[in-house]
Coordinates of C-alpha atoms in Angstrom, one line a residue:
Chain S
M1244 CA 25.0 4.3 8.8
D1245 CA 21.8 2.2 8.9
V1246 CA 21.8 -0.8 6.4
L1247 CA 18.5 -2.5 5.7
Y1248 CA 17.7 -5.5 3.9
F1249 CA 14.4 -6.6 2.4
A1250 CA 12.6 -10.0 1.2
W1251 CA 15.2 -12.6 0.7
V1252 CA 18.1 -10.4 1.1
R1253 CA 16.8 -9.9 4.8
E1254 CA 16.3 -13.7 5.1
R1255 CA 19.5 -14.5 3.8
I1256 CA 21.5 -12.1 6.0
G1257 CA 19.5 -12.9 8.9
V1258 CA 18.4 -9.4 10.1
P1259 CA 16.3 -6.7 8.8
K1260 CA 18.6 -3.6 10.0
E1261 CA 21.9 -3.2 11.4
R1262 CA 24.5 -0.3 12.1
V1263 CA 27.5 -0.5 10.1
E1264 CA 30.6 1.7 10.7
T1265 CA 32.4 2.0 7.4
D1266 CA 35.0 4.0 5.4
A1267 CA 33.5 2.8 2.1
V1268 CA 33.3 5.4 -0.5
T1269 CA 30.8 3.7 -2.7
V1270 CA 28.1 1.3 -2.4
A1271 CA 30.2 -1.4 -4.3
E1272 CA 32.9 -0.9 -1.7
L1273 CA 30.4 -1.3 1.3
V1274 CA 29.0 -4.6 -0.6
A1275 CA 32.8 -5.9 -0.8
E1276 CA 33.3 -5.0 2.9
L1277 CA 30.2 -6.9 4.1
S1278 CA 30.8 -9.7 1.9
A1279 CA 34.4 -10.2 3.2
R1280 CA 32.8 -10.4 6.8
E1281 CA 30.6 -13.4 6.7
D1282 CA 29.5 -16.0 4.2
R1283 CA 25.9 -14.9 4.9
Y1284 CA 26.8 -11.4 3.4
A1285 CA 28.8 -13.1 0.3
A1286 CA 25.9 -15.4 -0.4
A1287 CA 23.3 -12.5 -0.3
F1288 CA 25.7 -10.4 -2.5
A1289 CA 26.7 -12.9 -4.8
D1290 CA 25.0 -11.8 -8.0
L1291 CA 24.6 -7.9 -7.9
S1292 CA 22.5 -8.0 -11.1
A1293 CA 19.8 -9.6 -8.8
L1294 CA 19.8 -6.8 -6.5
R1295 CA 18.8 -3.2 -6.2
V1296 CA 20.2 -0.4 -3.7
A1297 CA 18.5 2.5 -2.2
L1298 CA 20.3 5.4 -0.7
D1299 CA 18.4 7.4 1.9
Q1300 CA 15.2 5.9 0.4
E1301 CA 16.0 6.8 -3.4
L1302 CA 17.0 4.1 -6.0
A1303 CA 20.7 4.4 -6.7
E1304 CA 23.6 2.5 -8.5
F1305 CA 26.1 0.3 -7.1
D1306 CA 29.0 2.8 -8.0
A1307 CA 27.2 5.8 -6.2
P1308 CA 29.1 7.6 -3.5
L1309 CA 28.1 7.0 0.2
A1310 CA 29.2 10.5 1.2
G1311 CA 26.7 12.0 3.5
V1312 CA 24.2 9.0 3.2
R1313 CA 22.4 7.8 6.4
E1314 CA 20.4 4.9 5.3
V1315 CA 21.5 2.3 2.8
A1316 CA 18.8 -0.5 1.7
F1317 CA 19.6 -3.6 -0.2
F1318 CA 16.7 -5.6 -2.0
P1319 CA 15.6 -7.8 -5.0
P1320 CA 13.9 -6.3 -8.0
M1321 CA 10.7 -5.0 -6.6
T1322 CA 7.3 -6.8 -7.3
G1323 CA 4.4 -4.6 -6.5
G1324 CA 0.9 -4.1 -8.1
Chain E
M1149 CA -3.7 13.3 -5.0
R1150 CA -3.8 10.7 -2.3
I1151 CA -1.4 7.9 -1.5
V1152 CA -2.3 5.1 0.9
V1153 CA -0.1 2.3 2.1
Q1154 CA -1.9 0.0 4.6
D1155 CA -2.4 -3.5 6.0
A1156 CA -5.9 -3.4 6.4
P1157 CA -8.4 -4.0 3.5
F1158 CA -10.1 -1.1 1.7
D1159 CA -13.6 -0.7 0.6
L1160 CA -13.4 -0.5 -3.1
A1161 CA -16.8 0.9 -3.6
A1162 CA -16.4 3.5 -0.8
E1163 CA -12.9 4.5 -2.2
T1164 CA -14.2 4.8 -5.8
E1165 CA -17.2 6.8 -4.7
R1166 CA -15.1 9.2 -2.5
F1167 CA -12.7 9.6 -5.5
A1168 CA -15.6 10.3 -8.0
Q1169 CA -17.2 12.9 -5.8
G1170 CA -13.7 14.7 -5.3
A1171 CA -13.0 14.7 -9.0
A1172 CA -14.6 18.0 -9.9
G1173 CA -14.2 19.0 -13.5
A1174 CA -13.4 15.4 -14.7
G1175 CA -15.2 14.0 -17.7
A1176 CA -13.6 10.5 -17.1
I1177 CA -12.5 8.4 -14.1
V1178 CA -10.5 5.1 -14.5
T1179 CA -10.0 2.6 -11.8
F1180 CA -8.0 -0.5 -11.6
T1181 CA -8.0 -3.0 -8.8
G1182 CA -5.2 -5.8 -8.2
V1183 CA -6.5 -9.0 -6.7
V1184 CA -4.5 -11.9 -5.3
R1185 CA -5.1 -14.5 -8.0
E1186 CA -4.9 -18.3 -7.7
A1187 CA -1.5 -19.5 -8.2
D1188 CA -1.0 -21.0 -11.7
T1189 CA 0.1 -24.3 -10.0
G1190 CA -3.1 -24.0 -7.6
T1191 CA -1.1 -24.6 -4.3
M1192 CA -0.9 -21.0 -3.3
T1193 CA -2.9 -20.2 0.1
A1194 CA -1.7 -16.6 0.8
M1195 CA 0.6 -13.9 -0.3
D1196 CA 2.8 -12.0 2.1
I1197 CA 3.6 -8.4 0.7
E1198 CA 6.7 -6.9 2.3
H1199 CA 7.4 -3.1 1.8
Y1200 CA 10.0 -0.6 3.0
P1201 CA 8.1 1.9 5.2
G1202 CA 9.0 5.6 4.4
M1203 CA 10.2 4.9 0.9
T1204 CA 7.1 3.2 -0.2
E1205 CA 5.2 6.3 0.4
K1206 CA 7.9 8.4 -1.4
A1207 CA 8.0 6.4 -4.6
L1208 CA 4.2 6.2 -4.9
T1209 CA 4.1 10.0 -4.3
S1210 CA 6.6 10.6 -6.9
I1211 CA 5.3 8.2 -9.4
A1212 CA 1.7 9.8 -9.0
A1213 CA 3.1 13.3 -9.1
E1214 CA 5.0 12.3 -12.6
A1215 CA 1.6 11.1 -13.9
L1216 CA 0.0 14.3 -12.9
S1217 CA 2.7 16.3 -14.8
R1218 CA 2.5 14.3 -18.0
W1219 CA -1.3 14.0 -18.3
D1220 CA -3.8 16.6 -17.8
L1221 CA -5.3 14.9 -14.8
T1222 CA -7.5 16.5 -12.2
D1223 CA -6.7 13.8 -9.5
A1224 CA -4.9 10.5 -9.0
L1225 CA -5.3 7.9 -6.1
V1226 CA -3.1 5.1 -5.0
I1227 CA -3.9 2.5 -2.4
H1228 CA -1.5 -0.4 -1.7
R1229 CA -1.7 -2.9 1.1
F1230 CA 1.1 -5.1 2.7
G1231 CA 1.1 -8.0 5.1
R1232 CA -0.7 -11.2 4.6
L1233 CA -3.5 -11.5 2.0
H1234 CA -5.5 -14.4 0.7
T1235 CA -6.6 -15.3 -2.6
G1236 CA -9.4 -13.2 -3.8
E1237 CA -8.5 -10.2 -1.6
Q1238 CA -7.7 -6.8 -3.3
I1239 CA -4.1 -6.0 -3.1
M1240 CA -4.3 -2.4 -4.4
M1241 CA -6.1 0.0 -6.5
V1242 CA -5.3 3.2 -8.6
A1243 CA -7.6 5.9 -9.9
T1244 CA -7.3 8.7 -12.1
A1245 CA -9.6 11.6 -13.2
A1246 CA -9.2 13.7 -16.2
R1247 CA -11.2 15.8 -18.6
H1248 CA -10.8 13.2 -21.4
R1249 CA -10.9 9.3 -21.2
V1250 CA -7.5 9.1 -23.0
A1251 CA -5.5 10.7 -20.3
A1252 CA -7.1 9.1 -17.6
F1253 CA -6.6 5.3 -19.3
E1254 CA -3.0 6.3 -20.1
A1255 CA -2.1 7.7 -16.7
A1256 CA -3.6 4.8 -14.9
E1257 CA -1.5 2.3 -17.0
Y1258 CA 1.5 4.6 -16.3
L1259 CA 0.9 4.3 -12.7
M1260 CA 0.6 0.5 -12.9
D1261 CA 3.8 0.0 -14.9
Y1262 CA 6.0 2.2 -12.6
L1263 CA 4.6 0.9 -9.2
K1264 CA 5.0 -2.6 -10.3
S1265 CA 8.9 -2.3 -10.8
R1266 CA 9.8 1.0 -8.7
A1267 CA 7.6 1.0 -5.6
P1268 CA 9.4 -1.0 -3.0
F1269 CA 7.2 -4.0 -2.4
W1270 CA 8.0 -7.7 -2.5
K1271 CA 5.7 -10.6 -2.8
K1272 CA 6.1 -14.0 -1.3
E1273 CA 3.7 -16.9 -2.2
I1274 CA 2.8 -19.0 0.9
L1275 CA 2.1 -22.5 -0.5
A1276 CA -0.2 -25.0 0.8
E1277 CA 2.7 -27.6 1.6
G1278 CA 4.0 -25.0 3.9
D1279 CA 6.6 -23.8 1.5
A1280 CA 7.0 -20.4 0.4
A1281 CA 8.7 -18.8 -2.6
W1282 CA 9.4 -15.1 -3.4
V1283 CA 8.0 -13.9 -6.6
A1284 CA 10.5 -13.0 -9.1
A1285 CA 10.3 -9.7 -11.1
K1286 CA 9.3 -10.1 -14.5
D1287 CA 11.4 -9.0 -17.7
D1288 CA 8.1 -8.0 -19.2
D1289 CA 7.5 -5.4 -16.1
E1290 CA 10.8 -4.0 -16.6
A1291 CA 10.5 -3.6 -20.3
A1292 CA 7.0 -2.1 -20.0
L1293 CA 8.7 1.0 -18.5
T1294 CA 10.4 1.7 -21.7
R1295 CA 7.1 2.6 -23.5
W1296 CA 6.8 5.9 -21.4

């Protein structure tokens, strides 16, 4: 699946987008898997309460299943307007 | 309903006029314009607005559709910019048209409350000293959603 990062999450991880092969069943499992990979992920995902996630461009919860999802995006709370 | 996400400036007068011309049957038109203000500390020189292409348009469309279903609106418009903006530049506008003013006012506030916290935009303040800081979401903005 494609994993996208925005704002300071993108800056901390260092790329805007990457392809991730994973067997993670939920968003939380994907987060744990990425965090175990490298420090930059662990740093970005350290406080999930400061993050939001979208699955196929719809806001979702961290316990949401990933089955059938093509695009996951992580970002801080939005500040439009 | 019209949703526009663009980096270029927009012409507030022309957009307002076009919206008014198209608002057949409306007795009330409300417009709101967001502007890049001076930082409270006075060191900000510009603001970078990042967005999530694709999701941004979807989220704004769904927020505007919800406003149209909740209030008796004849039309709604949302224009939101991204990229680098300087102090005094217009960031975004919403417009609502309705037969009566209460619906137009309420729907415009609803659109603003939701697009602040539910449309994927992120603001970064570019400071005079060369530093930059992401704008943190405010608890008040999240709390504002509970009134709807």
